[in-house]
mmCIF file of C-alpha atoms in Angstrom:
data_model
loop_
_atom_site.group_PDB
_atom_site.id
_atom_site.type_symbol
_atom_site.label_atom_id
_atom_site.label_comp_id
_atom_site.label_asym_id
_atom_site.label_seq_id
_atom_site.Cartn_x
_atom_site.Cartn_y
_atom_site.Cartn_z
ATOM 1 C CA UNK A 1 5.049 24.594 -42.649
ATOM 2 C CA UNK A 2 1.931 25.692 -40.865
ATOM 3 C CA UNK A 3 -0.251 22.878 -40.316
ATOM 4 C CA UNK A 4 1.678 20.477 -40.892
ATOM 5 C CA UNK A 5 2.557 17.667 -37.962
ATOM 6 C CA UNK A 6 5.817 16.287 -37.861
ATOM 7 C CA UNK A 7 6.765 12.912 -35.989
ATOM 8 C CA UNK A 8 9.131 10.634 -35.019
ATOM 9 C CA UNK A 9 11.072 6.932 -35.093
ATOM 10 C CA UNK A 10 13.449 5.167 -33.274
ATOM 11 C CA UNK A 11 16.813 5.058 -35.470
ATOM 12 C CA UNK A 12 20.690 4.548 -34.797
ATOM 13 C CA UNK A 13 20.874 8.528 -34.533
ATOM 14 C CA UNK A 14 19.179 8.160 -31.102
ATOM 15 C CA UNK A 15 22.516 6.636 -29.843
ATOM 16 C CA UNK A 16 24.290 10.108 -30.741
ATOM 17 C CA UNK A 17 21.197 12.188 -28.837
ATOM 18 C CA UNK A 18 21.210 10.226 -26.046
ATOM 19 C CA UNK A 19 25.511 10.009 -25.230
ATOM 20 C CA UNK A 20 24.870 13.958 -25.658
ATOM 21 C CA UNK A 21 22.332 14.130 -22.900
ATOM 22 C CA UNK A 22 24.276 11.871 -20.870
ATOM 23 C CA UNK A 23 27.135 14.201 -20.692
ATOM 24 C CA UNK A 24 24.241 16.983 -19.692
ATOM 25 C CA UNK A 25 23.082 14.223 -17.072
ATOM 26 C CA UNK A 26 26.500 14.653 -15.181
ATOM 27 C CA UNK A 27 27.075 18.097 -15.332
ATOM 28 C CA UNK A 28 23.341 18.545 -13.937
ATOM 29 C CA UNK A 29 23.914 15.637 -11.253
ATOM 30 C CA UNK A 30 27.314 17.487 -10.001
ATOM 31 C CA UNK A 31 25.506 20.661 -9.597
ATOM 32 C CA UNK A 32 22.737 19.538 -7.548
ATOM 33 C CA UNK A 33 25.494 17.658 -5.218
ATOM 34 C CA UNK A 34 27.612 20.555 -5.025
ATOM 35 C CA UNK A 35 25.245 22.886 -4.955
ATOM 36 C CA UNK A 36 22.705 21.836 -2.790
ATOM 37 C CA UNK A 37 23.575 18.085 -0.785
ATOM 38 C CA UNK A 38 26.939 19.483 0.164
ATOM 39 C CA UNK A 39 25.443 22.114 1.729
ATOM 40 C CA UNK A 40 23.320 20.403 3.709
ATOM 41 C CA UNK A 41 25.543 17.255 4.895
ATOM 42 C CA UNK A 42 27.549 19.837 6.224
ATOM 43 C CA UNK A 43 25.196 21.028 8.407
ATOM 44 C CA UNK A 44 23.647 17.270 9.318
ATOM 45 C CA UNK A 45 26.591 15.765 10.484
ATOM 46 C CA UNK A 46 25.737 12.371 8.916
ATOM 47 C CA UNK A 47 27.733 8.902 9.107
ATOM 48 C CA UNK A 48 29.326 7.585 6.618
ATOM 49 C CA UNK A 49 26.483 5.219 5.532
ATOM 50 C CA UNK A 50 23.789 8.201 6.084
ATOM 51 C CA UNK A 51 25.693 10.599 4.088
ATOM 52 C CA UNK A 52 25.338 8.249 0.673
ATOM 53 C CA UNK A 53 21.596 7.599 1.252
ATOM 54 C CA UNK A 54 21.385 11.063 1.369
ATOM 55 C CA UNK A 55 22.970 11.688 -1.589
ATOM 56 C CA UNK A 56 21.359 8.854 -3.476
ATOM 57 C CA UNK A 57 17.851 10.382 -2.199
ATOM 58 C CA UNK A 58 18.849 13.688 -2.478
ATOM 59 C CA UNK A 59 19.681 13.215 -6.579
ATOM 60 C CA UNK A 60 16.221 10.829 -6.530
ATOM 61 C CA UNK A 61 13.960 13.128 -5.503
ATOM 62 C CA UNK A 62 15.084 15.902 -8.152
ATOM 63 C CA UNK A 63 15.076 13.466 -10.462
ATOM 64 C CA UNK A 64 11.320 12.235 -9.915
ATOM 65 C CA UNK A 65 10.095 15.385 -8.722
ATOM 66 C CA UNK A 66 10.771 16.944 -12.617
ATOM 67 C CA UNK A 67 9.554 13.412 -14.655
ATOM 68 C CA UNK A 68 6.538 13.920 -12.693
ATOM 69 C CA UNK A 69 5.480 16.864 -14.021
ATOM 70 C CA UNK A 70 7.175 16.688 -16.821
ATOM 71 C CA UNK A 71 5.781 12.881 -17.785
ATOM 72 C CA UNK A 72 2.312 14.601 -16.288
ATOM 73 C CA UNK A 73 2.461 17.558 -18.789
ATOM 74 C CA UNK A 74 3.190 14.943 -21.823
ATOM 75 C CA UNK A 75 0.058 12.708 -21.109
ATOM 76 C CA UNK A 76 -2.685 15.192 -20.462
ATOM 77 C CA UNK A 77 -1.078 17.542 -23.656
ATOM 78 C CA UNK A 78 -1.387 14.545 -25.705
ATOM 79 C CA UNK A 79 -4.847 13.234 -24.292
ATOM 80 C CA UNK A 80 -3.856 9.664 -23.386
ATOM 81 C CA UNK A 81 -5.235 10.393 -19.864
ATOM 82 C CA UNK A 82 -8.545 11.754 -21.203
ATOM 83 C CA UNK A 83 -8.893 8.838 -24.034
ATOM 84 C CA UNK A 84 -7.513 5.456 -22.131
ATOM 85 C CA UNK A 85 -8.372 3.673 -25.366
ATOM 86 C CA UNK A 86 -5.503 5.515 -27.153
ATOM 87 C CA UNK A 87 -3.173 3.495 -24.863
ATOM 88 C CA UNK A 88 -3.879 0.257 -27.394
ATOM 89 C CA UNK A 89 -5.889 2.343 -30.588
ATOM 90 C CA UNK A 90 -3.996 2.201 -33.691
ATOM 91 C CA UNK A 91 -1.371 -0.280 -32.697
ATOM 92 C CA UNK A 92 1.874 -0.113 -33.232
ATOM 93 C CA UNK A 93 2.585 3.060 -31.936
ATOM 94 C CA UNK A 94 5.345 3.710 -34.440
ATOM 95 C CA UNK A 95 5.472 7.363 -35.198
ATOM 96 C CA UNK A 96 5.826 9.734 -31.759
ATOM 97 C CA UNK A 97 5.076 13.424 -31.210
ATOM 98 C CA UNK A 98 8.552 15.199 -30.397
ATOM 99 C CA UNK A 99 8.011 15.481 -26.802
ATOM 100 C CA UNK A 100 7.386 11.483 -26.527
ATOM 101 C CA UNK A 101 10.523 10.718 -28.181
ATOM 102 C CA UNK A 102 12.737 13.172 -26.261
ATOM 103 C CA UNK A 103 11.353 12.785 -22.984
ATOM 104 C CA UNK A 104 12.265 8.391 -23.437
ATOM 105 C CA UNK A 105 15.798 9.480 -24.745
ATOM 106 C CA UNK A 106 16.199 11.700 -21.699
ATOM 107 C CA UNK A 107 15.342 8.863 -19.563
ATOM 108 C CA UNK A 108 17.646 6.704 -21.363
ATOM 109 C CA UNK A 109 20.328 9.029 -21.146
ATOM 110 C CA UNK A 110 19.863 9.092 -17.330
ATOM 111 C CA UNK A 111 19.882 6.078 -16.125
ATOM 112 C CA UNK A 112 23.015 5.202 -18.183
ATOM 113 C CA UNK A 113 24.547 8.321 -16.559
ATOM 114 C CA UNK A 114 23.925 6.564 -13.057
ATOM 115 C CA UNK A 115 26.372 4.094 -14.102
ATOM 116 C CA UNK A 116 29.510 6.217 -14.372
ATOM 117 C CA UNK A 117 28.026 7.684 -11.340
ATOM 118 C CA UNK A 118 28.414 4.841 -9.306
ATOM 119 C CA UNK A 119 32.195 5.858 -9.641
ATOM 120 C CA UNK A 120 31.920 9.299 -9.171
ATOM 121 C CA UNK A 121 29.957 9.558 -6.304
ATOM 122 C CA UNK A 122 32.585 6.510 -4.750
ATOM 123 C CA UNK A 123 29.291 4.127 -3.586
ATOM 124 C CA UNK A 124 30.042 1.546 -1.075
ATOM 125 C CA UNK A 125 30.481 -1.862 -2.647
ATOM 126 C CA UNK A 126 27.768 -3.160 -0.712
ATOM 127 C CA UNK A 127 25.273 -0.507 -2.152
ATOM 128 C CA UNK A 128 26.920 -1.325 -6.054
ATOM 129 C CA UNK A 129 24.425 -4.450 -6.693
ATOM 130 C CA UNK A 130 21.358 -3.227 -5.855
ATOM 131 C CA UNK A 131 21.707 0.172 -7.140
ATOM 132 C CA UNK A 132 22.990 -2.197 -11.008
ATOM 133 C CA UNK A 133 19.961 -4.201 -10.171
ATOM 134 C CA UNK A 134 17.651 -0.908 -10.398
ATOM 135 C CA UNK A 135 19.151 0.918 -13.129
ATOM 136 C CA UNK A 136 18.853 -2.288 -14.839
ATOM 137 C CA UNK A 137 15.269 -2.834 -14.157
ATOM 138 C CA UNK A 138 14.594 0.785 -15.415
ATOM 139 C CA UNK A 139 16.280 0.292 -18.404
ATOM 140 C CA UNK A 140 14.973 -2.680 -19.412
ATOM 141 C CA UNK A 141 11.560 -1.131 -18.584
ATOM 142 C CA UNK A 142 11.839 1.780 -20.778
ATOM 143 C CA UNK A 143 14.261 0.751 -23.838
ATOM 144 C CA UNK A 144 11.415 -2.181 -24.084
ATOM 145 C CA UNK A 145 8.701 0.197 -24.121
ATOM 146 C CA UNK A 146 10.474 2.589 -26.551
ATOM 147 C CA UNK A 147 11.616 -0.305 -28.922
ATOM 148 C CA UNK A 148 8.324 -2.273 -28.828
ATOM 149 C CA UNK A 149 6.182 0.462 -29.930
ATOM 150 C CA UNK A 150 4.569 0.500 -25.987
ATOM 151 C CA UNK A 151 5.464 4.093 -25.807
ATOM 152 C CA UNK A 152 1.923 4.970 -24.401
ATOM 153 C CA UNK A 153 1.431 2.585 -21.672
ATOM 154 C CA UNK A 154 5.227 3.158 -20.728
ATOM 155 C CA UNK A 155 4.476 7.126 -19.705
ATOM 156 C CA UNK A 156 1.298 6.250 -17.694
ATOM 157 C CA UNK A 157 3.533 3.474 -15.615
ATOM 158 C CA UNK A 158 6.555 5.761 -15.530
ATOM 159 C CA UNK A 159 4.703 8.410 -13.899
ATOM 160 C CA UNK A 160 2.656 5.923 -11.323
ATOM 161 C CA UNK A 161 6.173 4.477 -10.890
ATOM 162 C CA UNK A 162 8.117 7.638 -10.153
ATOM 163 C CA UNK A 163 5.532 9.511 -8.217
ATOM 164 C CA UNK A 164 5.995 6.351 -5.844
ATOM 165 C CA UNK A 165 9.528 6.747 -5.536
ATOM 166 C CA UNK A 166 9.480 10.523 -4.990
ATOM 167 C CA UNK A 167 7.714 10.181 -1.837
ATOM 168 C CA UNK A 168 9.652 7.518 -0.648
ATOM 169 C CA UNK A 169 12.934 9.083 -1.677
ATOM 170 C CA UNK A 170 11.273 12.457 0.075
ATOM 171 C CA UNK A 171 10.311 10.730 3.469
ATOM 172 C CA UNK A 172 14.257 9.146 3.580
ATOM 173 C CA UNK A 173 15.177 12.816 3.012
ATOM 174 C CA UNK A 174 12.928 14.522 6.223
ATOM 175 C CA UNK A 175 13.795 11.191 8.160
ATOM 176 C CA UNK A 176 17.345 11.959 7.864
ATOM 177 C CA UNK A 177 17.170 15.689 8.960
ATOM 178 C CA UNK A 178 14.908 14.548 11.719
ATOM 179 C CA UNK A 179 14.932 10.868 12.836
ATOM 180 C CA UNK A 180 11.620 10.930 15.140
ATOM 181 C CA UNK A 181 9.705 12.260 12.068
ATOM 182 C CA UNK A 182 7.757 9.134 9.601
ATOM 183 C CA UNK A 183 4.841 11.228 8.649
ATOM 184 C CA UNK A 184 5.930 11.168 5.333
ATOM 185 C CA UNK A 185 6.983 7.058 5.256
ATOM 186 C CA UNK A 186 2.716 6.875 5.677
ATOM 187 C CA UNK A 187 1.960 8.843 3.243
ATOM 188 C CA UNK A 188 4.261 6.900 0.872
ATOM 189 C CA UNK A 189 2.858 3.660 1.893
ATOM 190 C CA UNK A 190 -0.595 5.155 0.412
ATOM 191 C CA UNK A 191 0.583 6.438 -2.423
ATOM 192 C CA UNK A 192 2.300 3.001 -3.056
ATOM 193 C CA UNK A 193 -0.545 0.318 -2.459
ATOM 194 C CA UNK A 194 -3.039 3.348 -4.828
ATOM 195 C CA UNK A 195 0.082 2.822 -7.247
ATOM 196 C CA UNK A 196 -0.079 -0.574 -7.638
ATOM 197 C CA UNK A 197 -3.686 -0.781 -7.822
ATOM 198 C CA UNK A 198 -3.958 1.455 -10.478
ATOM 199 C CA UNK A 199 -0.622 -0.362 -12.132
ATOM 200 C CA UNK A 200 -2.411 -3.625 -11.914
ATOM 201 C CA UNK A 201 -5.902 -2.750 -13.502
ATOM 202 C CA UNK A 202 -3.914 -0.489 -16.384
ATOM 203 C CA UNK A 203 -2.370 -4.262 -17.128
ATOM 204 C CA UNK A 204 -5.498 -6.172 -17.588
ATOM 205 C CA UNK A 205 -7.300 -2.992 -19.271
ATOM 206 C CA UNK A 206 -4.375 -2.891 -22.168
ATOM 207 C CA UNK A 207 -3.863 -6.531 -22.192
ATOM 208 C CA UNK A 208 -6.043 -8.371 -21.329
ATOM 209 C CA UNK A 209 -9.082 -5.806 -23.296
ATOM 210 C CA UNK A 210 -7.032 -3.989 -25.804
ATOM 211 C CA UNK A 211 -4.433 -5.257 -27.620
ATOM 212 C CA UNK A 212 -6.480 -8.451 -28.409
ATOM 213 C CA UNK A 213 -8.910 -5.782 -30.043
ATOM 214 C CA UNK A 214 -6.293 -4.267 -32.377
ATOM 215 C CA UNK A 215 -7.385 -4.536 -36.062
ATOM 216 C CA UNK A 216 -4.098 -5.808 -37.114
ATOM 217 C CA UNK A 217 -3.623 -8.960 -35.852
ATOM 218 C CA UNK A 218 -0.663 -10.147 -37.968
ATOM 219 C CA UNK A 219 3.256 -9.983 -36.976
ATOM 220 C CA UNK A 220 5.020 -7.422 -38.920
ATOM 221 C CA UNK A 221 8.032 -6.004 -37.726
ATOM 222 C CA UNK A 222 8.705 -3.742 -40.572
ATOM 223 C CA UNK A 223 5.169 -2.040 -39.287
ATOM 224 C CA UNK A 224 6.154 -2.353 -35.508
ATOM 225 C CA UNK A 225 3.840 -4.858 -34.989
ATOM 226 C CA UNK A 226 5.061 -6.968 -32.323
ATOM 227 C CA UNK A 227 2.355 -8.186 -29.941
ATOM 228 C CA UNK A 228 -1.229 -7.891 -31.269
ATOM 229 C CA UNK A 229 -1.463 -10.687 -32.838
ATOM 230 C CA UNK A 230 0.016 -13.089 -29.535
ATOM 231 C CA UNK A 231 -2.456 -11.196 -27.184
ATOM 232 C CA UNK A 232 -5.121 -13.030 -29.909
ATOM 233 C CA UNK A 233 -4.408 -16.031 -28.169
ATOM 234 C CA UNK A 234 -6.230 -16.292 -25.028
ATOM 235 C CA UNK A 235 -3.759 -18.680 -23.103
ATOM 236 C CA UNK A 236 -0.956 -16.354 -24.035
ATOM 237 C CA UNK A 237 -2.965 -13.502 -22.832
ATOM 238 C CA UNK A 238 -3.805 -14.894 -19.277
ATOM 239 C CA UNK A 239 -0.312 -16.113 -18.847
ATOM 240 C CA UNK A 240 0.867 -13.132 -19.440
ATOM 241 C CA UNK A 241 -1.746 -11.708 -16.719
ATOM 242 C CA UNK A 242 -0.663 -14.740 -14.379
ATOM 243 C CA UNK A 243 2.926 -13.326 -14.546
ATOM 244 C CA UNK A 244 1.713 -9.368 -14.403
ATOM 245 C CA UNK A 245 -0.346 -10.338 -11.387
ATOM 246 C CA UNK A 246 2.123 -12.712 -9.733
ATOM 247 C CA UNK A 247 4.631 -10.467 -9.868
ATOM 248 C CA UNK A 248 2.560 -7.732 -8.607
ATOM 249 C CA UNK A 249 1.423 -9.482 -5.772
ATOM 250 C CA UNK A 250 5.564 -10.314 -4.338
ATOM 251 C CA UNK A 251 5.859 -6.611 -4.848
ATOM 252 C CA UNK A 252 3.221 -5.971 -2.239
ATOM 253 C CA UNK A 253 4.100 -9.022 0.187
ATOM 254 C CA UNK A 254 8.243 -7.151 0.220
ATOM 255 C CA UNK A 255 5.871 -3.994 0.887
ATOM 256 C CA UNK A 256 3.582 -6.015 3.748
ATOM 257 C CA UNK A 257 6.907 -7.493 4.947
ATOM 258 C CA UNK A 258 8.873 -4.258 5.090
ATOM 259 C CA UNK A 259 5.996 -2.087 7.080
ATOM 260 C CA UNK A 260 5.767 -4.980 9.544
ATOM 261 C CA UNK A 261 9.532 -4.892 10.252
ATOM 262 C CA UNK A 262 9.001 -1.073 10.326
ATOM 263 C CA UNK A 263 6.296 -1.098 12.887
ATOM 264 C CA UNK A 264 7.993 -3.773 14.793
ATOM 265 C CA UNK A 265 10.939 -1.379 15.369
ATOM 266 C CA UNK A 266 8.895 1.460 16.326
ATOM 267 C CA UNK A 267 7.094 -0.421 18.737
ATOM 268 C CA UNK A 268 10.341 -1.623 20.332
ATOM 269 C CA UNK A 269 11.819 1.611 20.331
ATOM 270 C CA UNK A 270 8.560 3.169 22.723
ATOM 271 C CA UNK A 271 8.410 0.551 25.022
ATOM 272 C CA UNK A 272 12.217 0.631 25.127
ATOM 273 C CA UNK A 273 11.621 4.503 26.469
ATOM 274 C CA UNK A 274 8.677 4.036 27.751
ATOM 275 C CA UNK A 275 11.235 1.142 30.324
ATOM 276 C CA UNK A 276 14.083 3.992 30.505
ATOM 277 C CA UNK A 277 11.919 5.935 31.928
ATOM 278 C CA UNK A 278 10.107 3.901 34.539
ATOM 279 C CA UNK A 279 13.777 2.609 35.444
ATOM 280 C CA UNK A 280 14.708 6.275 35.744
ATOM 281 C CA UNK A 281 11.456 7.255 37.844
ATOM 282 C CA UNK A 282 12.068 4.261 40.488
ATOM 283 C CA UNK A 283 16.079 4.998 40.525
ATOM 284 C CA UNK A 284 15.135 8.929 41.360
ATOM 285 C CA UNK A 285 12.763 7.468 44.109
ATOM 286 C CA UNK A 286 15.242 5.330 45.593
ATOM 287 C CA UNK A 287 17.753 8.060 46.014
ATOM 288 C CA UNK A 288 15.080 10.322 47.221
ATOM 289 C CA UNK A 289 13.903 7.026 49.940
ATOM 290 C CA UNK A 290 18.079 6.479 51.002
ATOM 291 C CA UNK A 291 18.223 10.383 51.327
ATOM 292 C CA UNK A 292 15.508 10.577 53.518
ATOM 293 C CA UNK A 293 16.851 7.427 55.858
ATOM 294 C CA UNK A 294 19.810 9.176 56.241
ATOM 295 C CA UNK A 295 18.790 12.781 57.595
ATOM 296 C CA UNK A 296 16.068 11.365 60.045
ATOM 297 C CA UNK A 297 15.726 8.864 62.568
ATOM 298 C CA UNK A 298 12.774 8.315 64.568
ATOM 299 C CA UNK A 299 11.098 11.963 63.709
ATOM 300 C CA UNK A 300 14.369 13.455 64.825
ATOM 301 C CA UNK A 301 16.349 15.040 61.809
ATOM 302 C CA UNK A 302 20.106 14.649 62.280
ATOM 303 C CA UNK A 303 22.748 16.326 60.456
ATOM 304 C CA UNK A 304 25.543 14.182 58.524
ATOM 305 C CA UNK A 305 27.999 13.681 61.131
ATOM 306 C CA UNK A 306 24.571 11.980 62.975
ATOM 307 C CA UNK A 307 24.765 14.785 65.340
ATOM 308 C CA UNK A 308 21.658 17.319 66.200
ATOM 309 C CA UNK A 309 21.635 20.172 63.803
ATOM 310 C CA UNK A 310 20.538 22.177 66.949
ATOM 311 C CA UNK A 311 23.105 24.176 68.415
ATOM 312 C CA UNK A 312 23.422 23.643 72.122
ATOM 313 C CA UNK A 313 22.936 26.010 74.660
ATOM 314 C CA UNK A 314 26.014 26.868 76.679
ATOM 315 C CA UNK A 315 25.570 26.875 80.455
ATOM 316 C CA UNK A 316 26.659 29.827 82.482
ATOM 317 C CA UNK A 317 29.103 29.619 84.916
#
């Protein structure tokens, strides 16, 4: 009826919803390869190992590009941008708007899709554990946010997390198509280090400020109340930020280490040129310095056969 606001919980139907949406998952996957990779490897010319970062990056960067906007849209609609203190007010979270609910199941639904996909799309089988290892990660992520009534603070991570990943994913993507252009791997590596900062403070804001300032304090899982009343305790709490900060911190030394490496190959690669070409330069002058040697001698230039290219004068009779 008009007026009236109806929300949502987390049930044994959402298993149904979200092996539906899986099946949509594939379909949609197989029409962006066919569709629009194919198209383009055909034209590239990659190698073999190439051609499945391509893909992988190619199906990424859709992917991110719409739970961007889409996580984006749900935030600022539902004012948890506008009101941080709604990421911890009236916790549990228990009962979501529809759009909350649907857009977790869709993420659900598609990283279990990348699993099969991992068949389908015939991955290398050195590629298989770290692509488990992130579909893993992003599962845990968001089935414990979903679960644990941390629905809130999981969109604003989500959408730090995957606007991350889309420019990465987007600079593998130009750097493919043309290997002398990294203007957008800098651009990532800003957005990444602003990520993380903003990741990091969202932590100790939520824990470490609110949740400890929930009214309910007690455990009661039959409410959804699942943390509140550990987050009381102030060694829990700054263990827990220990942990949140250590971890963040060996995220950003694999970053450190990584741009270091990257740098270090770009720097080898110019002077590696910049040596080609000096060795070219003094190879071009010492053909030009043997050419000369040969044609003259003493002022006097001589044809090949080291005769005079003058023609002699015949003598009368």
């Amino acid at each position: 009826a008009d007026g009236e606001l109806v929300q949502y919980h987390y049930g044994l139907k959402d298993l149904v919803t979200i092996l539906f949406y899986i099946f949509i998952a594939i379909i949609l996957h197989a029409v962006v390869q066919e569709y629009a990779l194919d198209k383009i490897n055909r034209r590239l010319h990659l190698s073999k190992v190439k051609h499945s970062k391509f893909n992988e990056s190619g199906q990424l960067v859709a992917f991110h590009l719409s739970s961007v906007i889409w996580c984006l849209y749900v935030v600022v609609t539902e004012g948890y941008i506008s009101n941080p203190r709604s990421l911890w007010e009236n916790y549990p979270h228990v009962y979501l708007p529809y759009q909350v609910k649907f857009f977790y199941l869709c993420q659900l639904a598609y990283w279990l899709h990348a699993l099969p996909e991992l068949y389908f799309q015939k991955v290398r089988k050195e590629e298989i554990p770290r692509q488990l290892r992130c579909i893993a990660l992003y599962l845990l992520h968001i089935a414990g946010a979903y679960l644990l009534n941390l629905t809130r603070l999981g969109l604003i991570l989500l959408l730090l997390q995957y606007l991350a990943e889309f420019f990465f994913h987007m600079a593998r993507l130009v750097y493919f198509t043309d290997e002398n252009n990294e203007k957008l791997f800098n651009v990532w590596a800003v957005v990444f280090v602003v990520t993380r900062l903003f990741t990091l403070t969202l932590y100790i804001l939520v824990i470490g400020f609110g949740l400890p300032r929930v009214e309910s304090q007690a455990l009661d899982p039959e409410r959804g109340n699942f943390f509140s009343f550990l987050f009381n305790n102030i060694l829990f709490r700054m263990s827990v930020l220990l942990l949140v900060c250590l971890f963040q911190a060996s995220v950003m030394w694999r970053f450190i280490h990584f741009q270091l490496r990257r740098w270090r190959e770009y720097w080898n690669e110019q002077s590696s040129r910049k040596r080609a070409a000096a060795a070219a330069g003094t190879k071009q002058q010492t053909k030009l310095l043997k050419r000369d040697s040969a044609y003259h001698e003493n002022g006097v230039v001589k044809a090949e056969n080291g005769t005079s290219p003058r023609t002699k004068k015949l003598k009368s009779p």
